[in-house]
Tab-separated table of C-alpha atoms in Angstrom:
chain	number	residue	atom	x	y	z
A	1	MET	CA	132.196	146.610	76.737
A	2	ASN	CA	132.927	144.271	73.656
A	3	LYS	CA	134.433	145.813	70.623
A	4	ILE	CA	134.197	145.332	66.925
A	5	VAL	CA	137.763	144.593	65.710
A	6	LEU	CA	138.808	144.508	62.122
A	7	ILE	CA	142.358	142.703	61.639
A	8	THR	CA	143.987	142.695	58.166
A	9	GLY	CA	146.303	139.773	57.251
A	10	ALA	CA	144.333	137.687	59.855
A	11	THR	CA	145.097	134.285	58.298
A	12	SER	CA	148.497	133.619	59.884
A	13	GLY	CA	151.201	134.963	62.170
A	14	ILE	CA	150.687	138.068	64.212
A	15	GLY	CA	147.171	138.610	62.703
A	16	LEU	CA	145.967	135.172	63.492
A	17	ALA	CA	147.286	135.498	67.137
A	18	CYS	CA	145.486	138.896	67.468
A	19	ALA	CA	142.353	137.318	66.114
A	20	LYS	CA	142.444	134.557	68.797
A	21	LYS	CA	143.406	137.031	71.633
A	22	PHE	CA	140.616	139.482	70.779
A	23	ALA	CA	138.291	136.581	70.563
A	24	GLU	CA	139.203	135.510	74.063
A	25	ASN	CA	138.526	139.005	75.143
A	26	GLY	CA	134.945	138.676	73.900
A	27	ASP	CA	135.174	141.060	71.011
A	28	LYS	CA	133.425	140.693	67.673
A	29	LEU	CA	135.879	140.059	64.779
A	30	ILE	CA	136.014	141.127	61.178
A	31	LEU	CA	138.861	139.052	59.831
A	32	THR	CA	140.474	139.912	56.318
A	33	GLY	CA	142.911	138.151	54.086
A	34	ARG	CA	143.552	136.837	50.596
A	35	ASN	CA	143.078	133.128	51.569
A	36	GLU	CA	139.347	132.544	51.514
A	37	GLN	CA	139.715	128.802	52.696
A	38	ARG	CA	141.972	129.809	55.383
A	39	LEU	CA	139.619	132.466	56.539
A	40	THR	CA	136.627	130.060	56.547
A	41	GLU	CA	138.581	127.515	58.631
A	42	ILE	CA	139.589	130.243	61.239
A	43	CYS	CA	136.016	131.596	61.313
A	44	GLN	CA	134.721	128.077	61.932
A	45	GLU	CA	137.198	127.561	64.785
A	46	LEU	CA	136.417	130.822	66.577
A	47	THR	CA	132.667	130.609	66.139
A	48	GLY	CA	132.724	127.172	67.444
A	49	LYS	CA	134.122	128.566	70.768
A	50	GLY	CA	131.245	131.169	70.904
A	51	SER	CA	132.942	134.202	69.091
A	52	LYS	CA	131.143	136.403	66.540
A	53	VAL	CA	133.159	136.548	63.378
A	54	LEU	CA	132.752	137.966	59.799
A	55	THR	CA	135.339	137.333	57.088
A	56	LEU	CA	136.147	139.680	54.196
A	57	VAL	CA	138.418	138.305	51.327
A	58	PHE	CA	140.546	140.885	49.753
A	59	ASP	CA	144.133	142.008	49.130
A	60	VAL	CA	144.870	145.422	50.763
A	61	ARG	CA	146.661	146.422	47.758
A	62	ASP	CA	143.326	146.319	45.684
A	63	ARG	CA	141.716	149.602	47.003
A	64	GLU	CA	138.412	149.093	45.168
A	65	LYS	CA	137.961	145.599	46.414
A	66	VAL	CA	138.513	146.694	49.942
A	67	LYS	CA	135.930	149.532	49.754
A	68	GLN	CA	133.424	147.049	48.137
A	69	CYS	CA	133.915	144.618	50.976
A	70	LEU	CA	133.655	147.261	53.755
A	71	ASP	CA	130.545	148.549	52.108
A	72	THR	CA	128.931	145.071	52.440
A	73	LEU	CA	129.111	144.984	56.208
A	74	PRO	CA	125.808	144.660	57.917
A	75	ALA	CA	124.652	147.880	59.772
A	76	ASP	CA	125.519	146.387	63.151
A	77	TRP	CA	129.014	145.727	62.297
A	78	GLN	CA	129.876	148.923	60.420
A	79	ASP	CA	131.097	150.813	63.753
A	80	ILE	CA	134.531	149.347	63.797
A	81	ASP	CA	136.072	150.177	67.287
A	82	VAL	CA	139.610	148.926	66.684
A	83	LEU	CA	141.422	148.645	63.284
A	84	VAL	CA	144.532	146.348	63.378
A	85	ASN	CA	146.564	147.227	60.380
A	86	ASN	CA	148.687	144.085	60.264
A	87	ALA	CA	148.840	143.072	56.688
A	88	GLY	CA	152.478	143.300	55.739
A	89	LEU	CA	155.495	141.395	54.380
A	90	ALA	CA	159.274	141.665	53.455
A	91	LEU	CA	160.592	140.135	50.418
A	92	GLY	CA	164.232	139.554	49.725
A	93	LEU	CA	167.387	140.580	51.427
A	94	GLU	CA	169.529	141.869	48.558
A	95	PRO	CA	171.597	145.073	48.479
A	96	GLU	CA	169.385	147.978	47.361
A	97	TYR	CA	171.299	148.376	44.125
A	98	GLU	CA	170.461	144.585	43.359
A	99	GLY	CA	166.754	144.662	44.462
A	100	CYS	CA	163.787	143.248	42.634
A	101	PHE	CA	161.430	145.946	41.317
A	102	ASP	CA	158.421	143.649	41.944
A	103	ASP	CA	159.410	143.001	45.410
A	104	TRP	CA	159.682	146.610	46.063
A	105	ASP	CA	156.225	147.228	44.575
A	106	THR	CA	154.638	144.534	46.577
A	107	MET	CA	156.133	145.716	50.022
A	108	ILE	CA	155.280	149.449	49.356
A	109	ASP	CA	151.794	148.753	48.155
A	110	THR	CA	151.054	146.399	50.990
A	111	ASN	CA	152.974	147.803	53.912
A	112	ILE	CA	152.269	151.608	53.119
A	113	LYS	CA	149.349	152.030	50.704
A	114	GLY	CA	147.379	149.149	51.961
A	115	LEU	CA	147.475	150.501	55.499
A	116	LEU	CA	146.572	153.999	54.171
A	117	THR	CA	143.654	152.457	52.411
A	118	LEU	CA	142.061	150.936	55.599
A	119	THR	CA	142.850	153.955	57.530
A	120	ARG	CA	141.158	156.245	54.983
A	121	LEU	CA	138.046	154.120	54.690
A	122	ILE	CA	137.565	153.347	58.544
A	123	VAL	CA	138.774	156.271	60.597
A	124	PRO	CA	136.366	158.879	59.460
A	125	LYS	CA	133.524	157.005	61.183
A	126	MET	CA	135.764	156.805	64.360
A	127	VAL	CA	136.225	160.536	64.146
A	128	GLN	CA	132.460	161.061	63.794
A	129	ARG	CA	131.772	158.954	66.738
A	130	ASN	CA	134.586	160.320	68.688
A	131	SER	CA	135.787	156.878	69.581
A	132	GLY	CA	138.021	154.284	68.063
A	133	HIS	CA	141.597	152.744	67.999
A	134	VAL	CA	144.002	152.248	65.324
A	135	ILE	CA	146.786	149.757	65.957
A	136	ASN	CA	149.350	149.711	63.344
A	137	VAL	CA	151.937	146.781	63.210
A	138	GLY	CA	155.217	148.322	62.406
A	139	SER	CA	158.585	146.907	63.137
A	140	VAL	CA	161.937	147.526	64.987
A	141	ALA	CA	163.122	147.774	61.221
A	142	GLY	CA	161.416	151.109	61.116
A	143	ASP	CA	163.830	152.629	63.708
A	144	ALA	CA	166.893	151.914	61.827
A	145	ALA	CA	167.952	150.152	58.560
A	146	TYR	CA	169.847	146.926	58.692
A	147	ALA	CA	171.917	144.985	55.919
A	148	GLY	CA	169.669	144.098	53.188
A	149	GLY	CA	166.653	145.438	54.760
A	150	ASN	CA	166.589	148.707	52.792
A	151	VAL	CA	163.096	148.958	51.266
A	152	TYR	CA	161.477	146.888	53.764
A	153	CYS	CA	162.892	149.144	56.589
A	154	ALA	CA	161.772	152.087	54.663
A	155	THR	CA	158.171	150.820	54.582
A	156	LYS	CA	158.304	150.441	58.435
A	157	ALA	CA	159.765	153.798	58.972
A	158	ALA	CA	156.788	155.005	57.029
A	159	VAL	CA	154.357	153.035	59.271
A	160	LYS	CA	155.958	155.115	62.271
A	161	ALA	CA	155.708	158.239	60.527
A	162	LEU	CA	152.041	157.556	59.420
A	163	SER	CA	151.132	156.469	63.020
A	164	ASP	CA	152.628	159.524	64.469
A	165	GLY	CA	150.800	161.849	61.857
A	166	LEU	CA	147.440	160.198	62.329
A	167	ARG	CA	147.786	160.543	66.121
A	168	ILE	CA	148.495	164.245	65.523
A	169	ASP	CA	145.416	164.419	63.145
A	170	VAL	CA	143.070	162.747	65.584
A	171	ALA	CA	144.304	164.468	68.814
A	172	PRO	CA	141.260	166.772	69.030
A	173	THR	CA	139.209	163.594	69.231
A	174	ALA	CA	139.142	160.449	71.512
A	175	VAL	CA	140.530	158.263	68.784
A	176	ARG	CA	143.684	156.504	69.705
A	177	VAL	CA	146.659	155.375	67.655
A	178	THR	CA	149.256	152.660	68.509
A	179	ASN	CA	152.420	151.646	66.675
A	180	LEU	CA	153.479	148.177	67.703
A	181	LYS	CA	157.136	147.464	66.738
A	182	PRO	CA	158.093	143.842	66.883
A	183	GLY	CA	161.623	142.587	66.679
A	184	LEU	CA	162.351	138.898	65.867
A	185	VAL	CA	159.004	137.006	65.806
A	186	GLU	CA	158.827	133.493	64.507
A	187	THR	CA	156.098	133.273	62.050
A	188	ASN	CA	155.955	132.734	58.295
A	189	PHE	CA	157.511	136.112	57.850
A	190	SER	CA	161.114	134.946	57.064
A	191	ASN	CA	159.624	132.076	54.581
A	192	THR	CA	157.840	134.749	52.725
A	193	ARG	CA	161.044	137.028	52.609
A	194	PHE	CA	163.046	134.231	51.142
A	195	HIS	CA	160.353	133.195	48.631
A	196	GLY	CA	159.638	129.786	50.276
A	197	ASP	CA	163.215	128.719	51.258
A	198	ASN	CA	162.425	126.884	54.430
A	199	ASP	CA	166.060	126.083	55.334
A	200	ARG	CA	167.035	129.868	54.859
A	201	ALA	CA	164.057	131.013	56.867
A	202	ALA	CA	164.891	128.647	59.936
A	203	ASN	CA	168.355	129.920	60.051
A	204	VAL	CA	166.866	133.416	61.067
A	205	TYR	CA	165.713	132.020	64.379
A	206	LYS	CA	168.659	129.704	65.236
A	207	GLY	CA	170.339	130.318	68.482
A	208	ILE	CA	167.770	132.592	70.042
A	209	LYS	CA	164.322	132.222	71.511
A	210	PRO	CA	162.208	134.538	69.462
A	211	LEU	CA	159.008	136.233	69.989
A	212	THR	CA	155.692	134.557	69.026
A	213	GLY	CA	152.709	136.003	67.429
A	214	ASP	CA	150.963	135.649	70.845
A	215	ASP	CA	153.543	137.860	72.487
A	216	ILE	CA	152.605	140.762	70.106
A	217	ALA	CA	148.823	140.027	70.331
A	218	ASP	CA	149.036	140.350	74.105
A	219	VAL	CA	150.324	143.900	73.725
A	220	ALA	CA	147.787	144.828	71.128
A	221	VAL	CA	144.890	143.506	73.386
A	222	TYR	CA	146.357	145.429	76.385
A	223	ALA	CA	146.724	148.520	74.371
A	224	ALA	CA	143.118	148.376	73.092
A	225	ASN	CA	141.809	147.851	76.556
A	226	ALA	CA	143.794	150.571	78.330
A	227	PRO	CA	141.707	153.185	80.208
A	228	ALA	CA	140.056	155.726	77.756
A	229	HIS	CA	142.554	158.476	78.866
A	230	VAL	CA	145.384	156.370	78.290
A	231	GLN	CA	147.047	156.054	74.720
A	232	ILE	CA	149.830	153.479	74.107
A	233	ALA	CA	151.382	155.359	71.506
A	234	GLU	CA	154.252	153.114	70.656
A	235	VAL	CA	155.679	149.837	71.948
A	236	LEU	CA	158.980	148.301	70.946
A	237	ILE	CA	158.828	144.536	71.754
A	238	LEU	CA	162.125	142.518	71.309
A	239	ALA	CA	163.386	139.001	72.236
A	240	THR	CA	165.532	139.084	75.412
A	241	HIS	CA	168.723	138.579	73.430
A	242	GLN	CA	167.920	141.169	70.750
A	243	ALA	CA	169.061	144.648	71.338
A	244	SER	CA	168.024	146.272	67.942
A	245	GLY	CA	167.094	145.323	64.470
A	246	SER	CA	170.702	144.410	63.669
A	247	VAL	CA	172.010	143.248	67.233
A	248	ILE	CA	171.031	139.681	68.072
A	249	VAL	CA	173.135	137.500	70.319
A	250	ARG	CA	172.879	133.793	69.450
A	251	LYS	CA	173.884	130.900	71.564
């Protein structure tokens, strides 16, 4: 049965890859992001291929705007089956004692509080229906800190704890919770981390074949379509020559 899938941060990277993979699966999509023009372009592309798509323009940090947008959903789009909490980012790679306060606030407000906002607003209806699935995009960085990762790693450790906690909370129901933990994925992630420094971002992927957004989206779609009695609780996805968040063999 086709599902209604809401994906945050759907304009690029893993979020966009998830949008395309779930569309190929025949699911209806609610795509969210801050870039209205990009959302419109993606919507036109996917609807042109026969998919049903709605777009919502908001920053997950703006709790009131998120609520307002969700309240505008047509009645036949309100029963969201799959929530993909993908919106997130890393900013900076400085030692913790030299970090930027604004960067810290942006990461915490997006990666943790934004995820919580969507979860709080959408999961109650899943519980009422006794059906639904939350897929949180965490990171290998949530397993152990690496040099310069400090606050970003802390936010992804929080995603793991929040995923585990939610799974406990909904255990009496048929709602499932999955934490996807990607390693090195070549998207605009590093460009964002280094505030648009393309050369520095490119160096992150030198000497290794990194994962792609499609690789992570494949796992998300698999988890969402596992048999009802199967809960893919957590998946760590690494490039072949990456052993952990800090061990990467380059050639």
